[in-house]
mmCIF file of C-alpha atoms in Angstrom:
data_model
loop_
_atom_site.group_PDB
_atom_site.id
_atom_site.type_symbol
_atom_site.label_atom_id
_atom_site.label_comp_id
_atom_site.label_asym_id
_atom_site.label_seq_id
_atom_site.Cartn_x
_atom_site.Cartn_y
_atom_site.Cartn_z
ATOM 1 C CA UNK I 118 0.000 0.000 0.000
ATOM 2 C CA UNK I 119 2.759 2.554 0.572
ATOM 3 C CA UNK I 120 3.446 2.482 -3.181
ATOM 4 C CA UNK I 121 0.079 4.156 -3.746
ATOM 5 C CA UNK I 122 1.167 7.314 -1.948
ATOM 6 C CA UNK I 123 4.648 7.368 -3.482
ATOM 7 C CA UNK I 124 3.538 6.465 -7.018
ATOM 8 C CA UNK I 125 0.108 7.996 -7.670
ATOM 9 C CA UNK I 126 0.581 7.385 -11.390
ATOM 10 C CA UNK I 127 0.125 3.661 -10.620
ATOM 11 C CA UNK I 128 -3.476 4.221 -9.444
ATOM 12 C CA UNK I 129 -6.381 3.759 -11.869
ATOM 13 C CA UNK I 130 -10.000 4.513 -11.020
ATOM 14 C CA UNK I 131 -12.728 2.633 -12.856
ATOM 15 C CA UNK I 132 -15.926 4.553 -13.475
ATOM 16 C CA UNK I 133 -18.913 3.953 -15.654
ATOM 17 C CA UNK I 134 -21.973 5.819 -16.747
ATOM 18 C CA UNK I 135 -24.911 4.969 -18.949
ATOM 19 C CA UNK I 136 -27.257 6.748 -21.294
ATOM 20 C CA UNK I 137 -30.814 5.681 -21.899
ATOM 21 C CA UNK I 138 -31.732 6.654 -25.435
ATOM 22 C CA UNK I 139 -35.434 6.342 -24.682
ATOM 23 C CA UNK I 140 -35.074 9.566 -22.671
ATOM 24 C CA UNK I 141 -34.839 11.471 -25.961
ATOM 25 C CA UNK I 142 -37.547 14.102 -26.266
ATOM 26 C CA UNK I 143 -40.592 12.949 -28.174
ATOM 27 C CA UNK I 144 -41.970 16.441 -28.819
ATOM 28 C CA UNK I 145 -40.601 19.863 -29.699
ATOM 29 C CA UNK I 146 -41.360 23.210 -31.301
ATOM 30 C CA UNK I 147 -41.356 24.102 -34.980
ATOM 31 C CA UNK I 148 -42.810 26.928 -37.049
ATOM 32 C CA UNK I 149 -46.602 26.716 -37.434
ATOM 33 C CA UNK I 150 -47.461 24.380 -40.268
ATOM 34 C CA UNK I 151 -43.930 22.937 -40.528
ATOM 35 C CA UNK I 152 -43.132 19.400 -39.512
ATOM 36 C CA UNK I 153 -40.596 18.963 -36.697
ATOM 37 C CA UNK I 154 -37.635 16.795 -37.714
ATOM 38 C CA UNK I 155 -35.252 15.530 -34.988
ATOM 39 C CA UNK I 156 -32.707 12.759 -34.610
ATOM 40 C CA UNK I 157 -32.482 10.150 -31.865
ATOM 41 C CA UNK I 158 -29.061 8.808 -30.858
ATOM 42 C CA UNK I 159 -28.160 5.472 -32.458
ATOM 43 C CA UNK I 160 -31.634 5.375 -34.038
ATOM 44 C CA UNK I 161 -32.961 2.877 -31.501
ATOM 45 C CA UNK I 162 -34.176 2.795 -27.915
ATOM 46 C CA UNK I 163 -32.027 1.216 -25.273
ATOM 47 C CA UNK I 164 -29.146 1.705 -22.877
ATOM 48 C CA UNK I 165 -25.536 2.443 -23.786
ATOM 49 C CA UNK I 166 -22.920 1.997 -21.034
ATOM 50 C CA UNK I 167 -19.532 3.714 -21.111
ATOM 51 C CA UNK I 168 -16.742 2.505 -18.820
ATOM 52 C CA UNK I 169 -13.182 3.787 -18.597
ATOM 53 C CA UNK I 170 -10.226 4.155 -16.288
ATOM 54 C CA UNK I 171 -8.963 7.460 -14.970
ATOM 55 C CA UNK I 172 -5.303 7.939 -14.111
ATOM 56 C CA UNK I 173 -3.576 11.063 -12.828
ATOM 57 C CA UNK I 174 -3.128 12.380 -16.364
ATOM 58 C CA UNK I 175 -5.376 10.482 -18.777
ATOM 59 C CA UNK I 176 -8.502 8.461 -19.359
ATOM 60 C CA UNK I 177 -7.540 4.923 -20.406
ATOM 61 C CA UNK I 178 -9.262 1.814 -21.713
ATOM 62 C CA UNK I 179 -12.591 3.345 -22.770
ATOM 63 C CA UNK I 180 -15.274 0.851 -23.733
ATOM 64 C CA UNK I 181 -18.917 1.224 -24.776
ATOM 65 C CA UNK I 182 -21.407 -1.611 -24.646
ATOM 66 C CA UNK I 183 -25.018 -1.828 -25.680
ATOM 67 C CA UNK I 184 -27.060 -2.515 -22.572
ATOM 68 C CA UNK I 185 -26.391 -2.308 -18.870
ATOM 69 C CA UNK I 186 -23.136 -3.416 -17.249
ATOM 70 C CA UNK I 187 -23.277 -6.779 -15.487
ATOM 71 C CA UNK I 188 -20.691 -9.075 -13.948
ATOM 72 C CA UNK I 189 -19.998 -10.973 -17.168
ATOM 73 C CA UNK I 190 -19.549 -7.780 -19.205
ATOM 74 C CA UNK I 191 -17.274 -6.310 -16.535
ATOM 75 C CA UNK I 192 -15.133 -9.476 -16.548
ATOM 76 C CA UNK I 193 -14.761 -9.242 -20.341
ATOM 77 C CA UNK I 194 -13.868 -5.553 -20.030
ATOM 78 C CA UNK I 195 -11.158 -6.279 -17.473
ATOM 79 C CA UNK I 196 -9.697 -9.241 -19.389
ATOM 80 C CA UNK I 197 -9.795 -7.820 -22.923
ATOM 81 C CA UNK I 198 -9.593 -4.038 -22.521
ATOM 82 C CA UNK I 199 -8.240 -3.073 -19.089
ATOM 83 C CA UNK I 200 -5.441 -5.608 -18.440
ATOM 84 C CA UNK I 201 -3.547 -5.006 -21.728
ATOM 85 C CA UNK I 202 -3.146 -1.309 -20.802
ATOM 86 C CA UNK I 203 -1.827 -1.890 -17.270
ATOM 87 C CA UNK I 204 1.635 -2.523 -15.942
ATOM 88 C CA UNK I 205 2.304 -4.893 -13.024
ATOM 89 C CA UNK I 206 1.819 -3.307 -9.622
ATOM 90 C CA UNK I 207 -1.004 -1.002 -10.686
ATOM 91 C CA UNK I 208 -3.727 -0.415 -8.098
ATOM 92 C CA UNK I 209 -7.264 -0.511 -9.534
ATOM 93 C CA UNK I 210 -10.007 1.284 -7.603
ATOM 94 C CA UNK I 211 -13.478 0.505 -8.975
ATOM 95 C CA UNK I 212 -16.793 1.913 -7.825
ATOM 96 C CA UNK I 213 -18.386 -0.103 -5.048
ATOM 97 C CA UNK I 214 -20.865 -1.919 -7.312
ATOM 98 C CA UNK I 215 -21.935 -5.538 -7.237
ATOM 99 C CA UNK I 216 -20.968 -5.923 -10.917
ATOM 100 C CA UNK I 217 -17.384 -4.935 -10.082
ATOM 101 C CA UNK I 218 -17.060 -7.769 -7.560
ATOM 102 C CA UNK I 219 -16.472 -10.373 -10.259
ATOM 103 C CA UNK I 220 -14.251 -13.325 -9.371
ATOM 104 C CA UNK I 221 -13.173 -13.650 -13.024
ATOM 105 C CA UNK I 222 -12.137 -9.973 -13.147
ATOM 106 C CA UNK I 223 -10.286 -10.261 -9.841
ATOM 107 C CA UNK I 224 -8.397 -13.322 -11.124
ATOM 108 C CA UNK I 225 -7.452 -11.493 -14.344
ATOM 109 C CA UNK I 226 -6.084 -8.627 -12.246
ATOM 110 C CA UNK I 227 -4.113 -10.998 -9.996
ATOM 111 C CA UNK I 228 -2.688 -12.747 -13.065
ATOM 112 C CA UNK I 229 -1.537 -9.332 -14.345
ATOM 113 C CA UNK I 230 0.074 -8.606 -10.926
ATOM 114 C CA UNK I 231 -2.385 -5.773 -10.243
ATOM 115 C CA UNK I 232 -4.430 -5.084 -7.125
ATOM 116 C CA UNK I 233 -8.162 -4.401 -6.756
ATOM 117 C CA UNK I 234 -8.768 -1.949 -3.916
ATOM 118 C CA UNK I 235 -12.333 -1.199 -2.877
ATOM 119 C CA UNK I 236 -12.780 1.844 -0.691
ATOM 120 C CA UNK I 237 -14.491 1.227 2.665
ATOM 121 C CA UNK I 238 -18.255 1.776 2.583
ATOM 122 C CA UNK I 239 -18.095 4.794 4.893
ATOM 123 C CA UNK I 240 -15.904 6.601 2.324
ATOM 124 C CA UNK I 241 -18.288 5.993 -0.584
ATOM 125 C CA UNK I 242 -20.721 8.755 0.388
ATOM 126 C CA UNK I 243 -17.863 11.267 0.173
ATOM 127 C CA UNK I 244 -16.857 10.228 -3.348
ATOM 128 C CA UNK I 245 -18.931 11.547 -6.265
ATOM 129 C CA UNK I 246 -19.135 8.552 -8.612
ATOM 130 C CA UNK I 247 -20.145 10.038 -11.962
ATOM 131 C CA UNK I 248 -17.961 13.081 -12.667
ATOM 132 C CA UNK I 249 -14.360 12.646 -13.781
ATOM 133 C CA UNK I 250 -13.317 16.084 -12.562
ATOM 134 C CA UNK I 251 -14.100 14.995 -9.002
ATOM 135 C CA UNK I 252 -12.047 11.816 -9.350
ATOM 136 C CA UNK I 253 -8.875 13.821 -8.732
ATOM 137 C CA UNK I 254 -10.195 14.704 -5.284
ATOM 138 C CA UNK I 255 -10.995 11.035 -4.798
ATOM 139 C CA UNK I 256 -7.384 10.190 -5.631
ATOM 140 C CA UNK I 257 -6.226 12.411 -2.774
ATOM 141 C CA UNK I 258 -8.718 10.798 -0.379
ATOM 142 C CA UNK I 259 -7.626 7.340 -1.520
ATOM 143 C CA UNK I 260 -3.976 8.238 -0.986
ATOM 144 C CA UNK I 261 -4.736 9.353 2.559
ATOM 145 C CA UNK I 262 -6.782 6.200 3.196
ATOM 146 C CA UNK I 263 -3.992 3.981 1.864
ATOM 147 C CA UNK I 264 -1.429 5.769 4.032
ATOM 148 C CA UNK I 265 -3.674 5.215 7.063
ATOM 149 C CA UNK I 266 -4.024 1.512 6.218
ATOM 150 C CA UNK I 267 -0.273 1.187 5.735
ATOM 151 C CA UNK I 268 0.360 2.911 9.082
ATOM 152 C CA UNK I 269 -2.059 0.520 10.795
ATOM 153 C CA UNK I 270 -4.565 3.164 11.883
#
């Protein structure tokens, strides 16, 4: 754990967000007598999920899937997209979601000599999960938490 505070570039946060295309507006305004023409994203109704990793200086391993993220999709993401972009010793900090607690994903990370680190539940309420600009603040909180764990507090 001390390596987290001395090498913050070895920390990667995993975050995901989704877009429901059925939330596209169905009605709008147009000049009287003129037909309203609008586009809907992807031309179909459904959910698109975007997942990526955030390091101290870049967003890495972006991936978009059609549908919601589940344990099987997360395991495929970790094995096929995430692991090839990581170096051994990297600390991965995912959101505290049930889909991120995949045994297959954890094994892929162990095989790549990386570490999954879930933040304690009491810290989750202080971490905004869906905005990348706030993830930098989360990195500082994680560093302090890791230093406390390493010091045995």
